[in-house]
Short mmCIF file of C-alpha atoms in Angstrom, two decimals:
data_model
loop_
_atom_site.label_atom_id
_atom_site.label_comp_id
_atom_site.label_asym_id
_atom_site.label_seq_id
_atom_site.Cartn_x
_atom_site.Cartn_y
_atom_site.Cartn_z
CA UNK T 506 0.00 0.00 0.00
CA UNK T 507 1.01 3.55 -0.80
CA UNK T 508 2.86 5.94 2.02
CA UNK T 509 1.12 9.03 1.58
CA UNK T 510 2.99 12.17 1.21
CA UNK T 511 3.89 14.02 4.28
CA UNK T 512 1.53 17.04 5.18
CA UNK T 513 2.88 20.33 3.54
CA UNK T 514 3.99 22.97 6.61
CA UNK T 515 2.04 26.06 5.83
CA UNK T 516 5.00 28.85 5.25
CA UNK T 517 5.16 30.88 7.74
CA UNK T 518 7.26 34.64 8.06
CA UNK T 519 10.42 32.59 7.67
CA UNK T 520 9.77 29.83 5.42
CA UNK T 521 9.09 25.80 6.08
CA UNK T 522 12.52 26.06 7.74
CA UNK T 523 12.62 29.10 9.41
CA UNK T 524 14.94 30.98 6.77
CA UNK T 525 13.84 34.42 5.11
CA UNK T 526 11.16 34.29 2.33
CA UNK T 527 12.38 36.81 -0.68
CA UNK T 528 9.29 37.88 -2.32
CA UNK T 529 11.27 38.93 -5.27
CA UNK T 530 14.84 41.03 -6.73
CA UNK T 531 16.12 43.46 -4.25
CA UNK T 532 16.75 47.24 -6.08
CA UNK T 533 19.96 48.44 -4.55
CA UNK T 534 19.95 51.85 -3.46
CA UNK T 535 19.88 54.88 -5.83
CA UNK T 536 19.07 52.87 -9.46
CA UNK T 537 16.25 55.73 -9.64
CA UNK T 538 17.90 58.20 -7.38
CA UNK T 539 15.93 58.28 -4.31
CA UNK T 540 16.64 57.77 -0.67
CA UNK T 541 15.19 55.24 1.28
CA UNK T 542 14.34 57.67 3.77
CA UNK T 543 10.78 59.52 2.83
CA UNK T 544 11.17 63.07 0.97
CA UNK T 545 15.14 62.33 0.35
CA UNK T 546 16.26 62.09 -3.00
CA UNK T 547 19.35 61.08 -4.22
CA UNK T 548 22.01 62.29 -6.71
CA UNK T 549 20.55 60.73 -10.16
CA UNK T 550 24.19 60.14 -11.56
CA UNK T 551 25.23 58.14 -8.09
CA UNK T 552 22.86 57.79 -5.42
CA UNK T 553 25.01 59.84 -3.14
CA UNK T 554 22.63 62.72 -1.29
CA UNK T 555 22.01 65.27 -0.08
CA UNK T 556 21.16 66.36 -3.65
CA UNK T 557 19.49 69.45 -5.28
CA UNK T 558 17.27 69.28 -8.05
CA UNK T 559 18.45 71.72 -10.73
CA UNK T 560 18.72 71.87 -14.53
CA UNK T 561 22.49 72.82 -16.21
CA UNK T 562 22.44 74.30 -19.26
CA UNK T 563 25.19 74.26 -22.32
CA UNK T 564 25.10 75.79 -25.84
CA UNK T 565 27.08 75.11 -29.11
CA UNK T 566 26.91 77.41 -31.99
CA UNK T 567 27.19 75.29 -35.80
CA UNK T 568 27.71 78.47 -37.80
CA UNK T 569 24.04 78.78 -39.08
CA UNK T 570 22.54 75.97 -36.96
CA UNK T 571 22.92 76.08 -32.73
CA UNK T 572 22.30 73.30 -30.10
CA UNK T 573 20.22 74.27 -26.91
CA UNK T 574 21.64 71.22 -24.01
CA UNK T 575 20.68 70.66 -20.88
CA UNK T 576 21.07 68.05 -18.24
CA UNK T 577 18.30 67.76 -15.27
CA UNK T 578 19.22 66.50 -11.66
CA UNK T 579 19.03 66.32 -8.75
CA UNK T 580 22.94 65.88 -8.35
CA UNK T 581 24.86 65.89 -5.31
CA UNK T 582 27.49 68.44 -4.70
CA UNK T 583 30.31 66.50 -6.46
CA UNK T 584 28.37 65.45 -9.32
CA UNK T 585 26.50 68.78 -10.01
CA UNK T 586 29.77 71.07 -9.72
CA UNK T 587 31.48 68.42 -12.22
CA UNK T 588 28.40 68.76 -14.40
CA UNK T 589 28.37 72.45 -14.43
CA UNK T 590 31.96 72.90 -14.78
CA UNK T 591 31.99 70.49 -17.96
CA UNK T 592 29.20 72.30 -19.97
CA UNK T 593 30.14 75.78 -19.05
CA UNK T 594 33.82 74.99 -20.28
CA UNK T 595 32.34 73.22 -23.18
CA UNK T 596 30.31 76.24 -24.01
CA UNK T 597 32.71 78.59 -23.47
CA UNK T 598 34.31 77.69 -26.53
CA UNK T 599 31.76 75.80 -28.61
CA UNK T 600 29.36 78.47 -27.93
CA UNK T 601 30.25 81.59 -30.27
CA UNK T 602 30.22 79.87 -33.59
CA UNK T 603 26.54 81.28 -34.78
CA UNK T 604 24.55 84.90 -35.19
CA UNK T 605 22.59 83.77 -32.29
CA UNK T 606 24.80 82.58 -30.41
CA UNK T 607 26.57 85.70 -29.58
CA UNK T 608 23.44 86.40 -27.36
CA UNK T 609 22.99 82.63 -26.04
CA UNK T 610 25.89 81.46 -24.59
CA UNK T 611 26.27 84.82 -22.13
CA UNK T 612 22.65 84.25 -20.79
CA UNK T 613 23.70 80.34 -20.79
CA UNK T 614 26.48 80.69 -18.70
CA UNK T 615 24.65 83.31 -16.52
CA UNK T 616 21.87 80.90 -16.06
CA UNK T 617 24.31 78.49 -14.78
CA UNK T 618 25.61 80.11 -11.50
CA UNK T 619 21.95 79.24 -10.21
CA UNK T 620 22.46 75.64 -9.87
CA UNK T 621 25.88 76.08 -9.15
CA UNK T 622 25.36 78.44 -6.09
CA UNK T 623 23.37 75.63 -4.85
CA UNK T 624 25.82 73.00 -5.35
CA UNK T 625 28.10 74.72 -3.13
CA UNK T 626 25.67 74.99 -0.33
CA UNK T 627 25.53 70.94 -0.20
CA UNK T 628 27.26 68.53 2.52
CA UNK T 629 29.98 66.31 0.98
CA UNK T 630 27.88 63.51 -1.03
CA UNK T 631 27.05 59.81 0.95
CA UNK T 632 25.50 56.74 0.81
CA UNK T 633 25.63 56.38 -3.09
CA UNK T 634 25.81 53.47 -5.09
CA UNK T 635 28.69 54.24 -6.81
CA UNK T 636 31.94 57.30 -6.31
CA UNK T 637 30.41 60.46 -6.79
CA UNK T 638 31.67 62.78 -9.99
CA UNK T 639 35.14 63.90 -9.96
CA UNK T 640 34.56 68.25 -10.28
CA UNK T 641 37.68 68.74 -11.54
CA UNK T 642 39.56 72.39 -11.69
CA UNK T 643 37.56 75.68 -11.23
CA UNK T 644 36.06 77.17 -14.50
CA UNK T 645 38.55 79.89 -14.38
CA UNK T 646 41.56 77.52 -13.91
CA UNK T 647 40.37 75.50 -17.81
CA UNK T 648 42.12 76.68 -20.94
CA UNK T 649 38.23 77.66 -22.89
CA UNK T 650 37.61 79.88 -19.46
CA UNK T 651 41.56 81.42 -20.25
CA UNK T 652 41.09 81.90 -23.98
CA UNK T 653 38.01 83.95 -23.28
CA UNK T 654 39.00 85.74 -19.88
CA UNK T 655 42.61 86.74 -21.20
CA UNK T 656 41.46 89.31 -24.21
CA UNK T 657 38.41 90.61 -22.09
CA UNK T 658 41.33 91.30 -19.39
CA UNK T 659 43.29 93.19 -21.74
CA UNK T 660 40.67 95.21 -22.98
CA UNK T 661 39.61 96.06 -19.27
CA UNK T 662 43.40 96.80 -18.45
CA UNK T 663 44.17 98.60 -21.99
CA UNK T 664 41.08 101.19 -21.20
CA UNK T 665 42.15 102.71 -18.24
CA UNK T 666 45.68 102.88 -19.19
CA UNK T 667 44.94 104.51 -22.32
CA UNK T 668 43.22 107.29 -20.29
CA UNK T 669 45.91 107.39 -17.82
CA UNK T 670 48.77 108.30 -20.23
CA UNK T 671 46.36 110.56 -22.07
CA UNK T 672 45.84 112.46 -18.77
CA UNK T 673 49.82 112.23 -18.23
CA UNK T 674 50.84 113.48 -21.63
CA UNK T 675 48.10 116.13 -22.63
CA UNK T 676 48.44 118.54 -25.27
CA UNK T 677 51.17 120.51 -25.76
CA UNK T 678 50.69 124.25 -25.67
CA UNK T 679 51.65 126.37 -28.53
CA UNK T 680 54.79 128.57 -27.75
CA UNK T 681 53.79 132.15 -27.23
CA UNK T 682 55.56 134.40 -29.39
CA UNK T 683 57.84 137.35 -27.94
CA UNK T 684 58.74 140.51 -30.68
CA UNK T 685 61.98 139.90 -32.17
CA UNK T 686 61.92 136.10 -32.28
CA UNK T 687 63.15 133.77 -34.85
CA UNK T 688 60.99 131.13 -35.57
CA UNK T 689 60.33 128.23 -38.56
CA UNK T 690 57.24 126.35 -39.51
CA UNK T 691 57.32 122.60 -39.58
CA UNK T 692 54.12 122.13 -41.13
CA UNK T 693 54.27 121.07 -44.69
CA UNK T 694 51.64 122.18 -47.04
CA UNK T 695 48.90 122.18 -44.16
CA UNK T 696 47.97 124.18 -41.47
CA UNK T 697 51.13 126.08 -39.30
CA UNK T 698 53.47 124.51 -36.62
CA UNK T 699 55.85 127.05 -35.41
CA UNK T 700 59.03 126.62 -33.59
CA UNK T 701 61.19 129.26 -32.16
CA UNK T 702 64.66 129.18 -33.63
CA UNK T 703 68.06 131.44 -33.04
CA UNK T 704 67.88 133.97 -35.39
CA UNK T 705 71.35 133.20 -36.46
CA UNK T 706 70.39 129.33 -37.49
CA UNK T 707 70.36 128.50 -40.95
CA UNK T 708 66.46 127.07 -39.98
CA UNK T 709 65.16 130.49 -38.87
CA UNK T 710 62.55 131.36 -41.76
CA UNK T 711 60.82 134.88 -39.77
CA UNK T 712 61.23 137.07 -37.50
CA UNK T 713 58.14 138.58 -34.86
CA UNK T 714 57.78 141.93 -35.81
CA UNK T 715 54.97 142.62 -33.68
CA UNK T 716 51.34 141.77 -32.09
CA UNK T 717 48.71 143.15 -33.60
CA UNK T 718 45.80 145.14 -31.69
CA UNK T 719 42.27 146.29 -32.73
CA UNK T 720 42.15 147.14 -36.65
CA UNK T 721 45.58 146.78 -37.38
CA UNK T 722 47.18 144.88 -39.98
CA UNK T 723 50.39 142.95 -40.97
CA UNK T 724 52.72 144.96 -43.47
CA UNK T 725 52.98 143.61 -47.18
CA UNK T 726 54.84 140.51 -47.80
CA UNK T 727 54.66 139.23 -44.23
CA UNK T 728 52.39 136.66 -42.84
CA UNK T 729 49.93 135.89 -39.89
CA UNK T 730 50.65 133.80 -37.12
CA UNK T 731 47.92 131.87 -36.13
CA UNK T 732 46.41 133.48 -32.96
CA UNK T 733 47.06 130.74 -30.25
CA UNK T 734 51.11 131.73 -30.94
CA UNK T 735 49.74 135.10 -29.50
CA UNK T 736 49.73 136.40 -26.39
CA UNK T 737 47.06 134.87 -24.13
CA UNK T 738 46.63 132.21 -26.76
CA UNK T 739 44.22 135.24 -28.83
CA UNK T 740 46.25 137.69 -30.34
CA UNK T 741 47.76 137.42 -34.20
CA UNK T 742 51.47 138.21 -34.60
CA UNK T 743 53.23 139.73 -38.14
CA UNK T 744 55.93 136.98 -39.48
CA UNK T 745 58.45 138.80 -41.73
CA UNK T 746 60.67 136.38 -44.08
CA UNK T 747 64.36 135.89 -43.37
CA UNK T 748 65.01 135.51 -47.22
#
């Protein structure tokens, strides 16, 4: 005769023999960026939090065409600094190449100190599933931020130092003439440049005969002086020829 079967133990919370029942594949932490703790979310590129949601924005300019890029969180403070530091750098010199451009990438890269002032405010990143993001050097310290900061430096520097030496040099004043002076003109063909010479130089070309006041005029054959030679900058002198 037949042995029946031995009765089947109902499974209880762990199992016919008192191990743990799996009731099916365990998710590891972070595969869709949250925290196992209610309201936390994780960084969505490793796990790690605290994390801030944010959006990180990059542009390239394709010389009529131009490519609007973005990149959503939340990241952690690693992960979102290395994020923002790679598409600012990338935009600051991919970013120019278009019409529109021109106008894009500054409001791009403006837009972008958002997230990144709330990056910094983060702890240090924990309890990911895998090493958080690597940020890398500063924006300022990469050779796109260089190339771009260098000629805007030397147009900041090169304005004020034009003024300066402007200030420092100034105009030169015209010499005032005296009666009885030699003096040449140096200006050829145009206008009058006048420089007081010894009458006894071989460059002497006239000789200040006199100032002249209120309906008065210069004798025949000599010539005017232009007024600012004058004195007080006003008055027209008579230039009589040497030879």
């Amino acid at each position: 005769m037949a042995t029946p079967p031995p009765p089947q133990q109902a499974p209880g919370p762990h199992g016919p023999a008192g191990g743990p029942v799996f009731t099916g594949p365990q998710q590891p932490y972070g595969a869709y960026g949250t925290h196992p703790q209610p309201g936390r979310y994780g960084c969505s590129l490793c796990g790690a939090w605290p994390a801030a949601p944010a959006t990180v924005r990059g542009h390239q300019g394709m010389v009529v065409l131009a490519r609007f890029l973005s990149r959503r969180g939340p990241f952690c403070r690693d992960c979102g600094l290395a994020t923002y530091r790679g598409m600012s750098s990338d935009t600051l010199w991919q970013g120019w190449w278009s019409p529109l451009s021109l106008f894009v990438t500054p409001v791009t890269l403006l837009m972008n100190l958002g997230p990144r002032a709330a990056f910094r405010r983060l702890a240090p990143p924990s309890g990911g599933f895998r090493p958080p993001l690597d940020p890398g050097k500063p924006l300022w310290r990469r050779p796109p931020a260089l190339l771009v900061l260098a000629p805007i430096a030397l147009v900041a520097l090169a304005i004020p130092t034009l003024v300066v030496l402007g200030l420092l040099a100034g105009d030169d004043e015209p010499t005032r003439l005296s009666v009885g002076q030699c003096v040449r003109d140096v200006a050829k063909g145009s206008g009058q440049t006048l420089l007081v010479e010894p009458c006894n130089s071989p460059d002497a070309e006239y000789r200040v005969t006199r100032h002249l006041g209120p309906g008065t005029t210069c004798a025949d054959g000599e010539l005017y002086a232009y007024p600012e030679y004058g004195p007080g900058g006003t008055t027209t002198s008579c230039l009589a020829p040497l030879r």
